[in-house]
mmCIF file of C-alpha atoms and ligand atoms in Angstrom:
data_model
loop_
_atom_site.group_PDB
_atom_site.id
_atom_site.type_symbol
_atom_site.label_atom_id
_atom_site.label_comp_id
_atom_site.label_asym_id
_atom_site.label_seq_id
_atom_site.Cartn_x
_atom_site.Cartn_y
_atom_site.Cartn_z
ATOM 1 C CA UNK A 1 -73.193 -35.743 -10.324
ATOM 2 C CA UNK A 2 -70.302 -37.992 -10.130
ATOM 3 C CA UNK A 3 -69.747 -39.753 -6.817
ATOM 4 C CA UNK A 4 -66.335 -40.257 -5.166
ATOM 5 C CA UNK A 5 -65.182 -42.782 -2.339
ATOM 6 C CA UNK A 6 -62.355 -40.706 -0.638
ATOM 7 C CA UNK A 7 -63.364 -41.518 2.982
ATOM 8 C CA UNK A 8 -66.019 -43.802 4.392
ATOM 9 C CA UNK A 9 -67.987 -40.657 5.480
ATOM 10 C CA UNK A 10 -68.930 -40.555 1.755
ATOM 11 C CA UNK A 11 -71.283 -43.320 2.115
ATOM 12 C CA UNK A 12 -74.709 -43.403 3.699
ATOM 13 C CA UNK A 13 -76.037 -46.593 5.589
ATOM 14 C CA UNK A 14 -78.114 -47.414 2.659
ATOM 15 C CA UNK A 15 -75.077 -47.020 0.421
ATOM 16 C CA UNK A 16 -73.445 -49.699 2.588
ATOM 17 C CA UNK A 17 -76.495 -51.921 2.483
ATOM 18 C CA UNK A 18 -76.464 -51.910 -1.067
ATOM 19 C CA UNK A 19 -72.770 -52.517 -1.337
ATOM 20 C CA UNK A 20 -72.933 -55.378 1.122
ATOM 21 C CA UNK A 21 -76.157 -56.976 -0.892
ATOM 22 C CA UNK A 22 -74.447 -56.538 -4.324
ATOM 23 C CA UNK A 23 -70.863 -57.853 -3.114
ATOM 24 C CA UNK A 24 -72.323 -61.061 -1.607
ATOM 25 C CA UNK A 25 -74.473 -61.634 -4.699
ATOM 26 C CA UNK A 26 -71.348 -61.194 -6.947
ATOM 27 C CA UNK A 27 -69.457 -63.462 -4.750
ATOM 28 C CA UNK A 28 -72.054 -66.055 -5.229
ATOM 29 C CA UNK A 29 -72.069 -65.672 -9.050
ATOM 30 C CA UNK A 30 -68.351 -65.905 -8.955
ATOM 31 C CA UNK A 31 -68.340 -69.225 -7.102
ATOM 32 C CA UNK A 32 -71.134 -70.547 -9.404
ATOM 33 C CA UNK A 33 -69.313 -69.537 -12.403
ATOM 34 C CA UNK A 34 -71.893 -67.171 -13.454
ATOM 35 C CA UNK A 35 -69.960 -64.150 -15.374
ATOM 36 C CA UNK A 36 -71.197 -60.559 -14.499
ATOM 37 C CA UNK A 37 -70.347 -58.301 -17.348
ATOM 38 C CA UNK A 38 -71.741 -55.071 -16.162
ATOM 39 C CA UNK A 39 -68.532 -53.001 -17.203
ATOM 40 C CA UNK A 40 -68.044 -53.803 -20.712
ATOM 41 C CA UNK A 41 -66.088 -50.977 -22.496
ATOM 42 C CA UNK A 42 -65.454 -49.132 -19.243
ATOM 43 C CA UNK A 43 -61.904 -48.485 -17.899
ATOM 44 C CA UNK A 44 -60.523 -48.027 -14.458
ATOM 45 C CA UNK A 45 -57.233 -46.533 -14.223
ATOM 46 C CA UNK A 46 -55.023 -46.966 -10.937
ATOM 47 C CA UNK A 47 -52.709 -44.534 -9.830
ATOM 48 C CA UNK A 48 -50.626 -46.049 -7.085
ATOM 49 C CA UNK A 49 -47.385 -44.371 -5.576
ATOM 50 C CA UNK A 50 -47.181 -46.945 -2.516
ATOM 51 C CA UNK A 51 -47.007 -50.692 -2.967
ATOM 52 C CA UNK A 52 -49.782 -52.833 -2.925
ATOM 53 C CA UNK A 53 -50.551 -56.683 -3.695
ATOM 54 C CA UNK A 54 -54.193 -56.991 -2.450
ATOM 55 C CA UNK A 55 -56.039 -53.550 -3.458
ATOM 56 C CA UNK A 56 -54.254 -53.402 -6.859
ATOM 57 C CA UNK A 57 -54.727 -56.974 -7.776
ATOM 58 C CA UNK A 58 -58.302 -57.101 -6.599
ATOM 59 C CA UNK A 59 -59.292 -53.907 -8.342
ATOM 60 C CA UNK A 60 -57.608 -54.914 -11.538
ATOM 61 C CA UNK A 61 -59.174 -58.638 -11.347
ATOM 62 C CA UNK A 62 -62.526 -57.076 -10.415
ATOM 63 C CA UNK A 63 -62.442 -54.759 -13.753
ATOM 64 C CA UNK A 64 -61.367 -57.930 -15.894
ATOM 65 C CA UNK A 65 -64.295 -60.277 -14.454
ATOM 66 C CA UNK A 66 -67.014 -57.562 -14.972
ATOM 67 C CA UNK A 67 -65.923 -57.200 -18.667
ATOM 68 C CA UNK A 68 -64.070 -53.856 -18.153
ATOM 69 C CA UNK A 69 -60.350 -53.042 -18.487
ATOM 70 C CA UNK A 70 -57.859 -51.908 -15.604
ATOM 71 C CA UNK A 71 -55.158 -49.607 -16.596
ATOM 72 C CA UNK A 72 -52.375 -49.543 -13.978
ATOM 73 C CA UNK A 73 -50.345 -46.151 -13.699
ATOM 74 C CA UNK A 74 -47.225 -46.196 -11.654
ATOM 75 C CA UNK A 75 -46.705 -42.566 -10.511
ATOM 76 C CA UNK A 76 -42.969 -43.155 -11.470
ATOM 77 C CA UNK A 77 -44.079 -43.668 -15.097
ATOM 78 C CA UNK A 78 -46.483 -40.730 -15.475
ATOM 79 C CA UNK A 79 -45.744 -36.971 -15.749
ATOM 80 C CA UNK A 80 -46.545 -36.620 -12.151
ATOM 81 C CA UNK A 81 -43.021 -37.528 -11.277
ATOM 82 C CA UNK A 82 -42.130 -34.544 -13.374
ATOM 83 C CA UNK A 83 -44.361 -32.371 -11.373
ATOM 84 C CA UNK A 84 -47.324 -32.111 -13.816
ATOM 85 C CA UNK A 85 -49.845 -30.668 -11.707
ATOM 86 C CA UNK A 86 -52.275 -33.012 -9.979
ATOM 87 C CA UNK A 87 -55.423 -31.108 -11.276
ATOM 88 C CA UNK A 88 -54.255 -31.182 -15.055
ATOM 89 C CA UNK A 89 -53.562 -34.915 -14.661
ATOM 90 C CA UNK A 90 -56.881 -35.458 -13.317
ATOM 91 C CA UNK A 91 -58.585 -33.337 -16.069
ATOM 92 C CA UNK A 92 -56.714 -35.329 -18.895
ATOM 93 C CA UNK A 93 -57.294 -38.740 -17.464
ATOM 94 C CA UNK A 94 -61.068 -37.968 -17.045
ATOM 95 C CA UNK A 95 -61.132 -37.872 -20.930
ATOM 96 C CA UNK A 96 -59.934 -41.298 -21.221
ATOM 97 C CA UNK A 97 -61.105 -43.196 -18.120
ATOM 98 C CA UNK A 98 -64.505 -44.153 -16.409
ATOM 99 C CA UNK A 99 -62.972 -44.061 -12.911
ATOM 100 C CA UNK A 100 -59.742 -43.793 -10.869
ATOM 101 C CA UNK A 101 -58.527 -45.648 -7.846
ATOM 102 C CA UNK A 102 -55.649 -43.865 -6.265
ATOM 103 C CA UNK A 103 -52.986 -44.956 -3.386
ATOM 104 C CA UNK A 104 -50.954 -42.210 -2.156
ATOM 105 C CA UNK A 105 -49.489 -40.580 0.799
ATOM 106 C CA UNK A 106 -51.691 -37.529 1.083
ATOM 107 C CA UNK A 107 -55.473 -37.203 1.681
ATOM 108 C CA UNK A 108 -55.242 -33.551 0.710
ATOM 109 C CA UNK A 109 -53.624 -34.586 -2.613
ATOM 110 C CA UNK A 110 -56.347 -37.176 -3.223
ATOM 111 C CA UNK A 111 -59.101 -34.640 -2.315
ATOM 112 C CA UNK A 112 -57.348 -32.021 -4.807
ATOM 113 C CA UNK A 113 -57.334 -34.757 -7.518
ATOM 114 C CA UNK A 114 -60.935 -35.863 -7.062
ATOM 115 C CA UNK A 115 -62.092 -32.086 -7.185
ATOM 116 C CA UNK A 116 -60.465 -31.695 -10.465
ATOM 117 C CA UNK A 117 -61.655 -35.138 -12.047
ATOM 118 C CA UNK A 118 -64.928 -35.293 -13.571
ATOM 119 C CA UNK A 119 -65.017 -39.127 -13.097
ATOM 120 C CA UNK A 120 -65.394 -41.019 -9.813
ATOM 121 C CA UNK A 121 -62.254 -41.282 -7.737
ATOM 122 C CA UNK A 122 -61.801 -43.921 -5.185
ATOM 123 C CA UNK A 123 -59.243 -43.929 -2.164
ATOM 124 C CA UNK A 124 -57.150 -47.029 -2.336
ATOM 125 C CA UNK A 125 -55.419 -46.005 0.758
ATOM 126 C CA UNK A 126 -53.765 -42.678 1.944
ATOM 127 C CA UNK A 127 -51.865 -42.051 5.141
ATOM 128 C CA UNK A 128 -55.199 -41.009 6.734
ATOM 129 C CA UNK A 129 -57.942 -43.676 5.673
ATOM 130 C CA UNK A 130 -58.463 -46.845 3.882
ATOM 131 C CA UNK A 131 -62.375 -46.886 3.295
ATOM 132 C CA UNK A 132 -62.516 -49.824 0.693
ATOM 133 C CA UNK A 133 -60.642 -52.136 3.270
ATOM 134 C CA UNK A 134 -63.216 -51.417 5.891
ATOM 135 C CA UNK A 135 -66.141 -52.052 3.299
ATOM 136 C CA UNK A 136 -64.814 -55.403 2.529
ATOM 137 C CA UNK A 137 -64.353 -56.025 6.089
ATOM 138 C CA UNK A 138 -67.613 -55.420 7.167
ATOM 139 C CA UNK A 139 -68.820 -57.791 4.423
ATOM 140 C CA UNK A 140 -66.730 -60.367 5.961
ATOM 141 C CA UNK A 141 -67.979 -59.937 9.339
ATOM 142 C CA UNK A 142 -71.579 -60.017 8.079
ATOM 143 C CA UNK A 143 -70.827 -63.397 6.363
ATOM 144 C CA UNK A 144 -69.494 -64.631 9.444
ATOM 145 C CA UNK A 145 -71.872 -63.325 12.150
ATOM 146 C CA UNK A 146 -74.912 -62.902 10.400
ATOM 147 C CA UNK A 147 -75.210 -59.046 11.129
ATOM 148 C CA UNK A 148 -73.363 -56.081 12.901
ATOM 149 C CA UNK A 149 -75.603 -54.839 15.480
ATOM 150 C CA UNK A 150 -74.605 -55.885 18.963
ATOM 151 C CA UNK A 151 -71.206 -57.271 18.040
ATOM 152 C CA UNK A 152 -68.157 -55.945 20.004
ATOM 153 C CA UNK A 153 -65.520 -55.086 17.612
ATOM 154 C CA UNK A 154 -62.220 -54.396 18.974
ATOM 155 C CA UNK A 155 -59.308 -52.536 17.190
ATOM 156 C CA UNK A 156 -56.033 -53.385 18.850
ATOM 157 C CA UNK A 157 -52.733 -51.493 17.716
ATOM 158 C CA UNK A 158 -52.038 -48.430 15.889
ATOM 159 C CA UNK A 159 -54.447 -45.812 15.509
ATOM 160 C CA UNK A 160 -53.625 -45.588 12.006
ATOM 161 C CA UNK A 161 -55.341 -45.153 8.494
ATOM 162 C CA UNK A 162 -57.328 -48.292 8.696
ATOM 163 C CA UNK A 163 -58.618 -47.701 12.578
ATOM 164 C CA UNK A 164 -59.583 -44.158 11.004
ATOM 165 C CA UNK A 165 -61.864 -45.812 8.554
ATOM 166 C CA UNK A 166 -63.295 -48.065 11.020
ATOM 167 C CA UNK A 167 -64.126 -45.046 13.202
ATOM 168 C CA UNK A 168 -65.769 -43.400 10.031
ATOM 169 C CA UNK A 169 -67.899 -46.521 9.794
ATOM 170 C CA UNK A 170 -68.843 -46.517 13.322
ATOM 171 C CA UNK A 171 -70.308 -42.897 12.583
ATOM 172 C CA UNK A 172 -72.643 -44.280 9.870
ATOM 173 C CA UNK A 173 -73.341 -47.923 10.704
ATOM 174 C CA UNK A 174 -74.572 -49.438 14.243
ATOM 175 C CA UNK A 175 -71.091 -50.936 15.210
ATOM 176 C CA UNK A 176 -69.903 -50.983 18.916
ATOM 177 C CA UNK A 177 -66.247 -50.288 18.279
ATOM 178 C CA UNK A 178 -63.470 -50.453 20.893
ATOM 179 C CA UNK A 179 -60.317 -48.849 20.039
ATOM 180 C CA UNK A 180 -57.144 -50.032 22.119
ATOM 181 C CA UNK A 181 -54.035 -48.225 21.272
ATOM 182 C CA UNK A 182 -50.809 -47.202 23.207
ATOM 183 C CA UNK A 183 -50.498 -43.759 24.600
ATOM 184 C CA UNK A 184 -49.350 -41.471 22.018
ATOM 185 C CA UNK A 185 -50.558 -43.632 19.139
ATOM 186 C CA UNK A 186 -54.460 -43.094 19.373
ATOM 187 C CA UNK A 187 -56.150 -42.103 16.255
ATOM 188 C CA UNK A 188 -56.364 -38.613 15.046
ATOM 189 C CA UNK A 189 -58.188 -36.626 17.582
ATOM 190 C CA UNK A 190 -60.543 -34.728 15.341
ATOM 191 C CA UNK A 191 -61.626 -38.212 13.543
ATOM 192 C CA UNK A 192 -62.255 -39.756 16.958
ATOM 193 C CA UNK A 193 -64.192 -37.140 18.325
ATOM 194 C CA UNK A 194 -66.471 -36.632 15.402
ATOM 195 C CA UNK A 195 -66.933 -40.498 15.169
ATOM 196 C CA UNK A 196 -67.845 -40.541 18.992
ATOM 197 C CA UNK A 197 -70.476 -37.636 18.333
ATOM 198 C CA UNK A 198 -72.069 -39.270 15.287
ATOM 199 C CA UNK A 199 -71.716 -42.896 16.661
ATOM 200 C CA UNK A 200 -74.794 -45.105 15.910
ATOM 201 C CA UNK A 201 -73.602 -47.998 18.308
ATOM 202 C CA UNK A 202 -71.005 -46.694 20.714
ATOM 203 C CA UNK A 203 -67.310 -46.093 20.420
ATOM 204 C CA UNK A 204 -64.952 -46.791 23.396
ATOM 205 C CA UNK A 205 -61.250 -45.863 23.809
ATOM 206 C CA UNK A 206 -59.596 -48.288 26.043
ATOM 207 C CA UNK A 207 -55.619 -48.463 26.727
ATOM 208 C CA UNK A 208 -55.546 -51.795 28.306
ATOM 209 C CA UNK A 209 -55.734 -54.344 25.512
ATOM 210 C CA UNK A 210 -56.933 -57.294 27.734
ATOM 211 C CA UNK A 211 -59.688 -55.100 29.125
ATOM 212 C CA UNK A 212 -60.802 -54.105 25.432
ATOM 213 C CA UNK A 213 -60.740 -57.607 24.189
ATOM 214 C CA UNK A 214 -63.017 -59.079 26.926
ATOM 215 C CA UNK A 215 -66.288 -60.486 25.245
ATOM 216 C CA UNK A 216 -64.926 -59.354 21.948
ATOM 217 C CA UNK A 217 -66.749 -60.755 18.585
ATOM 218 C CA UNK A 218 -64.113 -59.463 16.424
ATOM 219 C CA UNK A 219 -60.503 -58.672 17.266
ATOM 220 C CA UNK A 220 -58.835 -56.523 14.618
ATOM 221 C CA UNK A 221 -55.103 -55.612 14.243
ATOM 222 C CA UNK A 222 -52.616 -54.251 11.778
ATOM 223 C CA UNK A 223 -49.172 -53.332 11.359
ATOM 224 C CA UNK A 224 -47.264 -51.095 13.997
ATOM 225 C CA UNK A 225 -45.498 -49.153 11.398
ATOM 226 C CA UNK A 226 -47.542 -48.477 8.209
ATOM 227 C CA UNK A 227 -46.213 -47.342 4.789
ATOM 228 C CA UNK A 228 -44.160 -44.349 5.133
ATOM 229 C CA UNK A 229 -43.212 -45.031 8.840
ATOM 230 C CA UNK A 230 -40.625 -47.658 8.341
ATOM 231 C CA UNK A 231 -37.952 -45.377 10.092
ATOM 232 C CA UNK A 232 -39.988 -45.604 13.270
ATOM 233 C CA UNK A 233 -40.276 -49.168 13.388
ATOM 234 C CA UNK A 234 -37.715 -49.924 15.943
ATOM 235 C CA UNK A 235 -39.065 -47.494 18.375
ATOM 236 C CA UNK A 236 -42.768 -48.582 17.867
ATOM 237 C CA UNK A 237 -41.828 -52.167 18.456
ATOM 238 C CA UNK A 238 -41.279 -51.261 22.042
ATOM 239 C CA UNK A 239 -44.565 -49.359 22.758
ATOM 240 C CA UNK A 240 -46.625 -51.865 20.978
ATOM 241 C CA UNK A 241 -45.636 -55.195 22.496
ATOM 242 C CA UNK A 242 -48.303 -55.375 24.911
ATOM 243 C CA UNK A 243 -50.842 -55.004 21.991
ATOM 244 C CA UNK A 244 -49.626 -57.926 20.256
ATOM 245 C CA UNK A 245 -52.458 -60.355 19.225
ATOM 246 C CA UNK A 246 -51.248 -63.660 20.690
ATOM 247 C CA UNK A 247 -53.105 -66.718 22.060
ATOM 248 C CA UNK A 248 -53.232 -65.239 25.361
ATOM 249 C CA UNK A 249 -55.033 -62.035 24.310
ATOM 250 C CA UNK A 250 -57.471 -64.099 22.222
ATOM 251 C CA UNK A 251 -58.415 -66.320 25.129
ATOM 252 C CA UNK A 252 -59.915 -63.375 26.662
ATOM 253 C CA UNK A 253 -62.426 -62.610 24.202
ATOM 254 C CA UNK A 254 -65.541 -64.787 23.259
ATOM 255 C CA UNK A 255 -65.262 -68.524 22.148
ATOM 256 C CA UNK A 256 -66.163 -67.813 18.908
ATOM 257 C CA UNK A 257 -64.135 -64.723 18.295
ATOM 258 C CA UNK A 258 -62.962 -63.983 14.814
ATOM 259 C CA UNK A 259 -59.550 -62.596 14.213
ATOM 260 C CA UNK A 260 -59.116 -60.046 11.397
ATOM 261 C CA UNK A 261 -56.004 -58.367 9.712
ATOM 262 C CA UNK A 262 -55.895 -56.202 6.622
ATOM 263 C CA UNK A 263 -52.632 -57.616 5.828
ATOM 264 C CA UNK A 264 -49.679 -57.691 4.948
ATOM 265 C CA UNK A 265 -49.174 -59.044 8.475
ATOM 266 C CA UNK A 266 -45.704 -59.506 10.496
ATOM 267 C CA UNK A 267 -45.777 -62.760 12.317
ATOM 268 C CA UNK A 268 -44.371 -62.379 15.681
ATOM 269 C CA UNK A 269 -44.905 -58.560 15.770
ATOM 270 C CA UNK A 270 -48.560 -57.477 15.844
ATOM 271 C CA UNK A 271 -49.828 -60.998 15.555
ATOM 272 C CA UNK A 272 -48.276 -64.466 16.295
ATOM 273 C CA UNK A 273 -48.177 -67.010 13.750
ATOM 274 C CA UNK A 274 -50.349 -69.381 15.825
ATOM 275 C CA UNK A 275 -53.025 -66.859 15.735
ATOM 276 C CA UNK A 276 -52.825 -65.672 12.216
ATOM 277 C CA UNK A 277 -52.717 -69.263 10.770
ATOM 278 C CA UNK A 278 -55.202 -70.376 13.585
ATOM 279 C CA UNK A 279 -58.774 -71.407 13.921
ATOM 280 C CA UNK A 280 -60.198 -67.974 14.860
ATOM 281 C CA UNK A 281 -58.518 -66.099 11.911
ATOM 282 C CA UNK A 282 -60.522 -65.327 9.067
ATOM 283 C CA UNK A 283 -57.903 -63.360 7.216
ATOM 284 C CA UNK A 284 -57.819 -65.319 3.772
ATOM 285 C CA UNK A 285 -61.526 -64.993 3.307
ATOM 286 C CA UNK A 286 -61.133 -61.368 4.481
ATOM 287 C CA UNK A 287 -58.586 -60.821 1.626
ATOM 288 C CA UNK A 288 -60.642 -62.559 -0.828
ATOM 289 C CA UNK A 289 -63.684 -60.317 -0.141
ATOM 290 C CA UNK A 290 -61.687 -57.196 -1.509
ATOM 291 C CA UNK A 291 -62.254 -58.654 -4.903
ATOM 292 C CA UNK A 292 -66.022 -58.838 -4.358
ATOM 293 C CA UNK A 293 -66.618 -55.605 -2.764
ATOM 294 C CA UNK A 294 -64.144 -53.816 -5.175
ATOM 295 C CA UNK A 295 -66.687 -55.001 -7.916
ATOM 296 C CA UNK A 296 -69.577 -53.670 -5.848
ATOM 297 C CA UNK A 297 -67.721 -50.430 -5.734
ATOM 298 C CA UNK A 298 -66.808 -49.957 -9.284
ATOM 299 C CA UNK A 299 -70.166 -50.962 -10.427
ATOM 300 C CA UNK A 300 -71.878 -48.695 -8.260
ATOM 301 C CA UNK A 301 -69.581 -45.547 -8.940
ATOM 302 C CA UNK A 302 -69.313 -46.213 -12.861
ATOM 303 C CA UNK A 303 -72.941 -47.163 -13.575
ATOM 304 C CA UNK A 304 -74.341 -44.778 -10.778
HETATM 305 N N1 CP B 1 -54.897 -54.673 2.791
HETATM 306 C C1 CP B 1 -54.209 -54.105 1.663
HETATM 307 O O1 CP B 1 -54.719 -52.929 1.421
HETATM 308 O O2 CP B 1 -53.440 -54.849 1.016
HETATM 309 P P1 CP B 1 -52.245 -54.214 -0.109
HETATM 310 O O3 CP B 1 -51.495 -53.256 0.621
HETATM 311 O O4 CP B 1 -51.458 -55.401 -0.330
HETATM 312 O O5 CP B 1 -53.038 -53.744 -1.210
HETATM 313 N N1 NVA B 2 -51.793 -49.430 7.861
HETATM 314 C C1 NVA B 2 -50.882 -50.131 6.720
HETATM 315 C C2 NVA B 2 -52.253 -50.777 5.879
HETATM 316 C C3 NVA B 2 -51.532 -51.479 4.715
HETATM 317 C C4 NVA B 2 -52.832 -52.139 3.699
HETATM 318 C C5 NVA B 2 -50.165 -49.250 5.987
HETATM 319 O O1 NVA B 2 -50.766 -48.162 5.648
HETATM 320 O O2 NVA B 2 -49.284 -49.622 5.557
#
């Protein structure tokens, strides 16, 4: 049966371990100039109706480097824009392609598409989740810290799609996750509750960002207004100011804390320029790892 990656909950701990191992190996091969041509003759379609730099380009480059072909489909240019049903689109695309990566607003629409497709479907970000982001982030933490267990990983900022995927990951892997969000901007209640129930390494919700980052091994932040929330930007700036990741906040964490951001970042808002470009930041390695992890994901889903 085909396997989709629609939420982090579609993965088991063993799946994650396999993906970390393979992506790290693919990264080594890439650095050594050793080609991995595992997807010759295979095609990945990318349906994106929100902007993307990293996710789109890393999936496209991943396919090319593995010997396959990416096919970018802007929703604007398909019959979806003229209301062809999503299920019909999924049905037809399944006859041409081997896998689909989708970036859209509604998780329900993605689920509907995946249910109608006979090929694997990958969530490349929805309003609710961004599972591939957290997979490559975990790979980056493993590289930098040598393991996941016992680390204090602190999410600071909006309880958004990336935060939800972190919570889902903490339901599967032994992560100690601390979530620090302003009142009213906490993660979705049902996602949080389910993650706490299944948590493998403990999940804490703390409103005070300074308390949250005390002894942190990892500080992670993201934009205060996600794609689709642009009209709330002004209002959010007021509530989120105490959650800015700046030198003062980073100084409260462990000396060897690493600072992560999925990017794109707004210097001077959720993170200051000195922190984003500073010694604790690993955001460029983090962005690079999307390439290696996405190779692991497409290989796994296409080859089974
Ligand atoms: N982190 C991430 O998903 O970036 P893009 O929006 O550029 O794909
Ligand atoms: N939370 C952000 C992530 C961008 C990669 C957004 O959805 O816009």
